[in-house]
Structure formats: C-alpha cells, structure tokens
PDB file of C-alpha atoms in Angstrom:
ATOM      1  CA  UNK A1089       0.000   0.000   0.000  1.00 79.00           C
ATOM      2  CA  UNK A1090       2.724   2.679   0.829  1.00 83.00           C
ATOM      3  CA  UNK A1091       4.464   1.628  -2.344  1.00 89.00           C
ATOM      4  CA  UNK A1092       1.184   2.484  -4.381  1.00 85.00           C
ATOM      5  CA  UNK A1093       0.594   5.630  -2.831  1.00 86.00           C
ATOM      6  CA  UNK A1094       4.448   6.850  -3.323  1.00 88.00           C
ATOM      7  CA  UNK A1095       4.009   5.690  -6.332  1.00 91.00           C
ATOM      8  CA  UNK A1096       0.596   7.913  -6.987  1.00 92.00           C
ATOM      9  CA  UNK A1097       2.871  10.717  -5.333  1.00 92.00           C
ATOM     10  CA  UNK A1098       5.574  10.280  -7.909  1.00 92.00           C
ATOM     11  CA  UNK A1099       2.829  10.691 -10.825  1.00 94.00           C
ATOM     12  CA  UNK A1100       0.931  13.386  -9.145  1.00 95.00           C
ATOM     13  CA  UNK A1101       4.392  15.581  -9.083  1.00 94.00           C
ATOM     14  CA  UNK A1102       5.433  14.196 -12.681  1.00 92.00           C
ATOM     15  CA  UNK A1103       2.342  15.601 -13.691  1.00 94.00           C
ATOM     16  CA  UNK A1104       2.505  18.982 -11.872  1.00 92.00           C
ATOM     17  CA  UNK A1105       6.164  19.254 -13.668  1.00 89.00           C
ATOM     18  CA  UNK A1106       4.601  18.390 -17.453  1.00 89.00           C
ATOM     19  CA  UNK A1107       1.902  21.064 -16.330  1.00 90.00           C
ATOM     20  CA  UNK A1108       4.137  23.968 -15.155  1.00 85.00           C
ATOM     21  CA  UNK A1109       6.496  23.315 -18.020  1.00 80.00           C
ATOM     22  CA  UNK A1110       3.644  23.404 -20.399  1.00 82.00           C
ATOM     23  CA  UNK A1111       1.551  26.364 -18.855  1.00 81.00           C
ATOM     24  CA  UNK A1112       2.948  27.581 -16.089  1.00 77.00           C
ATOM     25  CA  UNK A1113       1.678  27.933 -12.331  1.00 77.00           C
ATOM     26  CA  UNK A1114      -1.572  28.720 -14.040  1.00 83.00           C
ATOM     27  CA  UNK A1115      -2.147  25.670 -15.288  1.00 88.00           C
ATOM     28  CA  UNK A1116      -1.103  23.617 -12.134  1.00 88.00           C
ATOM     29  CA  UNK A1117      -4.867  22.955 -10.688  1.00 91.00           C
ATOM     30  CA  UNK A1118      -6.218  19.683  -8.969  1.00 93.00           C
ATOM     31  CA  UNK A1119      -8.681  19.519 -11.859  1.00 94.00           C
ATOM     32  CA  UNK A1120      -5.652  19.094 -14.089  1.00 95.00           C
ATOM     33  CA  UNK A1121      -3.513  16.685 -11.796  1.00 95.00           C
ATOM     34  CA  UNK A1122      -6.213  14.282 -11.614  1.00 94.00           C
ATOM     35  CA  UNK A1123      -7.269  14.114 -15.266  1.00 95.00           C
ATOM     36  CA  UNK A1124      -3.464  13.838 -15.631  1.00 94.00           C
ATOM     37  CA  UNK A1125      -2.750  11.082 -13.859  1.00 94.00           C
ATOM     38  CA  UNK A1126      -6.421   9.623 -13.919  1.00 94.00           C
ATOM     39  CA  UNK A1127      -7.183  10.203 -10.179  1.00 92.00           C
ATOM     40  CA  UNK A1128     -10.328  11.599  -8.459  1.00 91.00           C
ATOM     41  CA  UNK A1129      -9.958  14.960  -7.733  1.00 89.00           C
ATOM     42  CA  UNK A1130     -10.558  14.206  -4.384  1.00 90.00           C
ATOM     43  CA  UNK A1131      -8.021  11.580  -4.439  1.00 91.00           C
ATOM     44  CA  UNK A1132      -5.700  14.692  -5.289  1.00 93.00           C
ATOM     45  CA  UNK A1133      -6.291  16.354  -1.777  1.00 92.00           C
ATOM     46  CA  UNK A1134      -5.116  13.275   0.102  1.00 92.00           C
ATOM     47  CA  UNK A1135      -1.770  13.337  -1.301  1.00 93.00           C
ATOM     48  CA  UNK A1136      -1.467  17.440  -1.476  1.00 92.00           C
ATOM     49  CA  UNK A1137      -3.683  19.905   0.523  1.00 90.00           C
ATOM     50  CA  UNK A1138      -3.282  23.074  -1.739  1.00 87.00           C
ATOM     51  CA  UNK A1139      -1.324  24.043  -5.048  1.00 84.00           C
ATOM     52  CA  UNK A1140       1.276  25.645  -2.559  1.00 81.00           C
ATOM     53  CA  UNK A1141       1.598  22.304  -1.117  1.00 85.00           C
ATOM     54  CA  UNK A1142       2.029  20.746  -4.606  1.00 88.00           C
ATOM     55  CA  UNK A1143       4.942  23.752  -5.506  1.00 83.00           C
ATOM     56  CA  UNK A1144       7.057  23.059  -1.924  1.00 82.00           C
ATOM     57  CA  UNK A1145       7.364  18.957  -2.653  1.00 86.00           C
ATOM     58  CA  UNK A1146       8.549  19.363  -6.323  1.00 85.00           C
ATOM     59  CA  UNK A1147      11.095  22.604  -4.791  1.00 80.00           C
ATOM     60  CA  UNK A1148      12.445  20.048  -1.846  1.00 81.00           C
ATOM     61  CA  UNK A1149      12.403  16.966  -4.367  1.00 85.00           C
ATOM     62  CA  UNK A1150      13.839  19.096  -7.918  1.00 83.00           C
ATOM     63  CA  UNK A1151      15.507  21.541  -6.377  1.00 81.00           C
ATOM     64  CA  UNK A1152      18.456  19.214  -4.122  1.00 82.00           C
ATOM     65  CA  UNK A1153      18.614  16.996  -7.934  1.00 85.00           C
ATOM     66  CA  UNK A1154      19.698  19.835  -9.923  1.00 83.00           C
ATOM     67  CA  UNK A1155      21.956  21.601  -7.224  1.00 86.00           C
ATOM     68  CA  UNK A1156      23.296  18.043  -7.122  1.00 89.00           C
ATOM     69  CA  UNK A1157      24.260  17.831 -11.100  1.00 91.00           C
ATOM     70  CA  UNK A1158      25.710  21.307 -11.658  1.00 92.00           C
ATOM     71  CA  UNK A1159      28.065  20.493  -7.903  1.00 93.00           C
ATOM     72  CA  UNK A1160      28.888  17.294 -10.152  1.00 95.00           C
ATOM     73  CA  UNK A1161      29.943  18.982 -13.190  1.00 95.00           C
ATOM     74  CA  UNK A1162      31.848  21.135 -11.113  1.00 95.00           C
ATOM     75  CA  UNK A1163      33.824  18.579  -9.162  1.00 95.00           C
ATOM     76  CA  UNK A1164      34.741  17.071 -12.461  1.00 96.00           C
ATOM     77  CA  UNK A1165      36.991  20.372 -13.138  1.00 96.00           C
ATOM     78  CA  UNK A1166      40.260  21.335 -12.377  1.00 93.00           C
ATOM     79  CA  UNK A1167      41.005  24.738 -11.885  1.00 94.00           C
ATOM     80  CA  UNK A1168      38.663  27.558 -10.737  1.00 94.00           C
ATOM     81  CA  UNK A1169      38.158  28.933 -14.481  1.00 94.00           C
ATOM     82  CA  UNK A1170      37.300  25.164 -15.331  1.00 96.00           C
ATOM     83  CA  UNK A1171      34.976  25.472 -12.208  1.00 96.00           C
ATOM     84  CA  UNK A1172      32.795  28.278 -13.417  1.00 95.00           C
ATOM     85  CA  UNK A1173      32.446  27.238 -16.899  1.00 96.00           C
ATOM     86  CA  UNK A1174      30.929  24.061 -15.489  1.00 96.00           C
ATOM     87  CA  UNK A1175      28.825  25.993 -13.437  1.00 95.00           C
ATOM     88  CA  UNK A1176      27.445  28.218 -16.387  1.00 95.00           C
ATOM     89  CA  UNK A1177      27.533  25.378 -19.150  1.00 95.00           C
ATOM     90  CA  UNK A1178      25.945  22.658 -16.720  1.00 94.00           C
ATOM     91  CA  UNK A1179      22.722  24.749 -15.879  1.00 91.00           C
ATOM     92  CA  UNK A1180      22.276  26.134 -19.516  1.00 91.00           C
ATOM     93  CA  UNK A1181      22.518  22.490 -20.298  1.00 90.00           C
ATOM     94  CA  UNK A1182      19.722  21.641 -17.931  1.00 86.00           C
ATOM     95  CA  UNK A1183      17.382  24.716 -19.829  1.00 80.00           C
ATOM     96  CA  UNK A1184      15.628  21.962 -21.690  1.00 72.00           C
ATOM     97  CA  UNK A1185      14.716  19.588 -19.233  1.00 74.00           C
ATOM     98  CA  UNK A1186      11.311  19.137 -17.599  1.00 66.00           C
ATOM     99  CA  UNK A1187      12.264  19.531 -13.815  1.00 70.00           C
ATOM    100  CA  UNK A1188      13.779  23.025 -14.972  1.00 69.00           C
ATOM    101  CA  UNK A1189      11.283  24.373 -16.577  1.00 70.00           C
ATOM    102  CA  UNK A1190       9.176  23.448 -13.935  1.00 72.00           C
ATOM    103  CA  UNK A1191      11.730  25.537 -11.322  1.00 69.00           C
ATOM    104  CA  UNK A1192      11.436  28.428 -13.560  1.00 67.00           C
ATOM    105  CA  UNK A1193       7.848  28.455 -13.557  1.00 68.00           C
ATOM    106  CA  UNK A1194       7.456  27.926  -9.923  1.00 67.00           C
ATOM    107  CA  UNK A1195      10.537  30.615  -9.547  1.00 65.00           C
ATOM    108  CA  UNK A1196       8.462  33.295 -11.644  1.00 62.00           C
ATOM    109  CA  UNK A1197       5.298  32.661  -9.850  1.00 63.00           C
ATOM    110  CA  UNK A1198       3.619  34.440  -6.712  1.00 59.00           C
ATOM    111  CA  UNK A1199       4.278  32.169  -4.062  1.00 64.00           C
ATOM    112  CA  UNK A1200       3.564  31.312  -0.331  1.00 68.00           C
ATOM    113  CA  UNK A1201       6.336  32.123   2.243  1.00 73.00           C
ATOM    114  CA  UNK A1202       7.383  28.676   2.493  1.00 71.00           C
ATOM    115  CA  UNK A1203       7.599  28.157  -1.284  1.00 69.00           C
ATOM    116  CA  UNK A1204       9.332  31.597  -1.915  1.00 71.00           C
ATOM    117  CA  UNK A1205      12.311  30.400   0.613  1.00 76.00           C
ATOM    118  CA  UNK A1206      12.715  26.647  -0.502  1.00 72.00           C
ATOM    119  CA  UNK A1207      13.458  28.301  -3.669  1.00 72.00           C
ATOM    120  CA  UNK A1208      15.857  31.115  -1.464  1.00 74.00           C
ATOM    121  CA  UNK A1209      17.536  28.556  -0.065  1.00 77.00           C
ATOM    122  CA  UNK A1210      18.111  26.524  -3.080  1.00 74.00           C
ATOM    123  CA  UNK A1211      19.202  29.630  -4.977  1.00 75.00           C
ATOM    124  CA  UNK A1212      21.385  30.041  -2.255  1.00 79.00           C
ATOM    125  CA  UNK A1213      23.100  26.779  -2.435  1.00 80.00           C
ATOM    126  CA  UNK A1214      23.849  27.467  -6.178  1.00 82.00           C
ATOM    127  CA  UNK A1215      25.704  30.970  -5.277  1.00 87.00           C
ATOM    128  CA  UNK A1216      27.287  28.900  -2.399  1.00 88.00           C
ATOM    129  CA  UNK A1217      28.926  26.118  -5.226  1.00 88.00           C
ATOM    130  CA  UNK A1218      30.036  28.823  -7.134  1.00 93.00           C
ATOM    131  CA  UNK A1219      32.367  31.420  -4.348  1.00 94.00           C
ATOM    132  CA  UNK A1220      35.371  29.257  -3.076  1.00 92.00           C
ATOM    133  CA  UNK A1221      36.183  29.375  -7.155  1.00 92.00           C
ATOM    134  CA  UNK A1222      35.833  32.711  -7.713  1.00 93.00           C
ATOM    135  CA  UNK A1223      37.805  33.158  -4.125  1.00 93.00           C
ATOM    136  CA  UNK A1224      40.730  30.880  -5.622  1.00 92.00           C
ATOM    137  CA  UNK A1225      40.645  33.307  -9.101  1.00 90.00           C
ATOM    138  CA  UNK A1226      41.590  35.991  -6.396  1.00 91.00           C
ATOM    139  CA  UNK A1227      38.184  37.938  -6.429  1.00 90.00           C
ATOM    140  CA  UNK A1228      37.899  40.642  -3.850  1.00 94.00           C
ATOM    141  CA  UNK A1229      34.039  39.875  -3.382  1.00 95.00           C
ATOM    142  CA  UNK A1230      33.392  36.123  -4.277  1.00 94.00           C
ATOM    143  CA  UNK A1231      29.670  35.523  -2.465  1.00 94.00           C
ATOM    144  CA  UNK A1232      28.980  39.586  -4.934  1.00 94.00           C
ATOM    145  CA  UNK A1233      30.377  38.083  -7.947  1.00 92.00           C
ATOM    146  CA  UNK A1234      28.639  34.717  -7.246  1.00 93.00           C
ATOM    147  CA  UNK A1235      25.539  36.609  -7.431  1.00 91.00           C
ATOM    148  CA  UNK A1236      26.586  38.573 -10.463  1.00 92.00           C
ATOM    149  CA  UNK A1237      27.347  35.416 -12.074  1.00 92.00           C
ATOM    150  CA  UNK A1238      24.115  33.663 -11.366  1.00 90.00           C
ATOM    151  CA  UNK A1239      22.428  36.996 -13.002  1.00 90.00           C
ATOM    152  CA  UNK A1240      24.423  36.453 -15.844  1.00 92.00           C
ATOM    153  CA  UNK A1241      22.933  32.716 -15.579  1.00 91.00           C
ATOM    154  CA  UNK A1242      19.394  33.825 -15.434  1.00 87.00           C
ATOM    155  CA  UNK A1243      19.770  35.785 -18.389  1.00 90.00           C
ATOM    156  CA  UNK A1244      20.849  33.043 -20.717  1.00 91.00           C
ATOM    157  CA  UNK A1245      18.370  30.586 -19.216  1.00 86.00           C
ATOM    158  CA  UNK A1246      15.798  33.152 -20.313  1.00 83.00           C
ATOM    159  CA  UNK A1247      17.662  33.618 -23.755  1.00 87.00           C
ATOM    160  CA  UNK A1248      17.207  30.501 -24.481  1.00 85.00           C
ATOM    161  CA  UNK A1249      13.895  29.177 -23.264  1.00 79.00           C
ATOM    162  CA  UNK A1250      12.798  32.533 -25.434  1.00 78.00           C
ATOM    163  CA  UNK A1251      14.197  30.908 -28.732  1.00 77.00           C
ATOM    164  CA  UNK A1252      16.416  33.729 -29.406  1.00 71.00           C
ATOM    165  CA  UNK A1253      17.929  33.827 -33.057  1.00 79.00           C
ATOM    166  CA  UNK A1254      21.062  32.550 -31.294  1.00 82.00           C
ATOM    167  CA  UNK A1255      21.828  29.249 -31.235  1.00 88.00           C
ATOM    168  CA  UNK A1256      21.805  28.097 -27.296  1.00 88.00           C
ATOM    169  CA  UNK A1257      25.972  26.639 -27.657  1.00 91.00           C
ATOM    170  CA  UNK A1258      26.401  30.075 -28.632  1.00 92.00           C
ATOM    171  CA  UNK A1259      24.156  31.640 -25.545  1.00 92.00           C
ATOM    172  CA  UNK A1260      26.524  29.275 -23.214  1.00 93.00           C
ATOM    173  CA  UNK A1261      29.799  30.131 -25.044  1.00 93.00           C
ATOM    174  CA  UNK A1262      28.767  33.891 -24.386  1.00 92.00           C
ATOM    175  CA  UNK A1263      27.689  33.321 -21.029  1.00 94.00           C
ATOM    176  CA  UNK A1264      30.714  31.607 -20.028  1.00 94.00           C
ATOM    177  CA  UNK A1265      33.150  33.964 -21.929  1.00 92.00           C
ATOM    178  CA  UNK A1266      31.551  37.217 -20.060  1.00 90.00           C
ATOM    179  CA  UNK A1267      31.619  34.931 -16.867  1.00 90.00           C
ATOM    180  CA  UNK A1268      35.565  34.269 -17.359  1.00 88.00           C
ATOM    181  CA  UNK A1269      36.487  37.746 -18.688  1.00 84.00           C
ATOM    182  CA  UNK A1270      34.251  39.389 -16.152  1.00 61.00           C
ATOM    183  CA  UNK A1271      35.300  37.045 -13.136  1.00 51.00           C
ATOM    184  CA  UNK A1272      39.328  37.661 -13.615  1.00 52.00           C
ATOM    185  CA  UNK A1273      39.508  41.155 -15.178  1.00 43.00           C
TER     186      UNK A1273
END
C-alpha cells in the first residue's frame, strides 16, 4: 500500500512538472492533476492539501537533484576557471529539461512564504557552489560576484527558453566567456 501511494505521489508531481512546463503555475490545478494522472480529484487532496503544497514537494524533491548535477559537473573540473564554466555550461545544459522548466515556472510565480524560501535557499546553495572558485581566481568579493554570475545565468536561461535567433551553444559560449572575462579582469 505505501508503495502504491508513493508511487501515486511520484505521478501526481510528474504531472505537476509536465503542467508547469507546459503552462505555467496557471495551469497547475487539482482539476488538471487528476485528469493527468487519472485520479479523483478528491483523491488529489489526500496526497497534497493546496497548489502551494504541490509547488514546496517538487522545490524540496527538484531543487536538491539539480543543485546536485551542476556540484557534479563542477567537481569534475580542475582549476577555478574550469569550475565556473561548469557551473554556467551545466545549468544552460539543464534549460531543456522538464524539472527546470518546472523551477522556472514555480521561480516566476507568486508564491507562499514557504515556497518563496525553498526556492531562497536553493538559490542560495547554487551561489554557495560557485564562491570558493571565484575566491581561488583571487576575487575581492566572491559571495557579490557569485551573485553577479548567477544573473548572468538567469539571463541566458531566459535567452534561451525565449528561442532567441542565437543558437543556445552560442548563448553558453557567451555566457561563459563574459563569466571568465568578467570574473578575472
């Protein structure tokens, strides 16, 4: 039985991803979920008590995941340049997947208090990866130009989920080059 209803869980937050990726926080409802994943409505409620409810699981479930793979791609480099490029390249990599474009949805969305800092905290753990490197490239600010660098991030994300006339390799090679230049000079 608890291996059905994890399961159930598992489908109701697949489907709350497909819908925010799709739509947006607008179209995450409980109507939607449960023609989704062929539930009751009602059947919806005992897993999740609101939408809010529905936004902190897939934060404290997608959230820790994709922190996880951009830390990964970052142990796999050398030096501190190496370091941020893996930073920059691994989340612009990530743009196209599901559990992202869920994130940004959620991220661009008026949310509850507890939402709004899951999604502090996890944005905070991304700066966090990012300032021993620029520390060891000898920047007088690191956790300021961590920040700088995530806004630098954000901006390609959103150049590429716009389909801008750029290709998205050339987004990331731009993003990493103004990262690099603007990180050690």
């Amino acid at each position: 039985m608890a291996e059905h209803r994890a399961m159930q869980r598992a489908a109701l937050l697949d489907a709350a991803r497909s819908l925010l990726s799709q739509g947006g926080t607008d179209a995450l409802t409980f109507p939607a979920l449960a023609e989704r994943t062929g539930l009751a409505r009602s059947s919806v409620y005992e897993y999740f008590r609101s939408r809010a409810a529905v936004v902190e699981e897939l934060c404290s479930v997608d959230f820790p995941r994709w922190a996880a793979d951009i830390e990964a791609a970052m142990q796999q480099a050398t030096g501190p340049e190496e370091k941020v490029e893996a930073y920059v390249r691994r989340q612009l990599e990530l743009v196209g997947d599901q559990r992202h474009r869920a994130v940004v949805a959620i991220s661009a969305s008026e949310l509850d208090a507890g939402a709004r800092e899951k999604i502090r905290a996890a944005h905070g753990g991304l700066i966090a990866m990012i300032v021993e490197a620029l520390g060891d490239l000898g920047h007088a600010q690191p956790r300021l130009a961590a920040m700088l660098l995530q806004g630098v991030v954000d901006a390609a994300v959103r150049r590429i989920e716009l389909g801008a006339a750029e290709d998205p390799t050339e987004i990331a090679d731009a993003a990493v080059g103004m990262a690099l230049r603007g990180v050690v000079g």
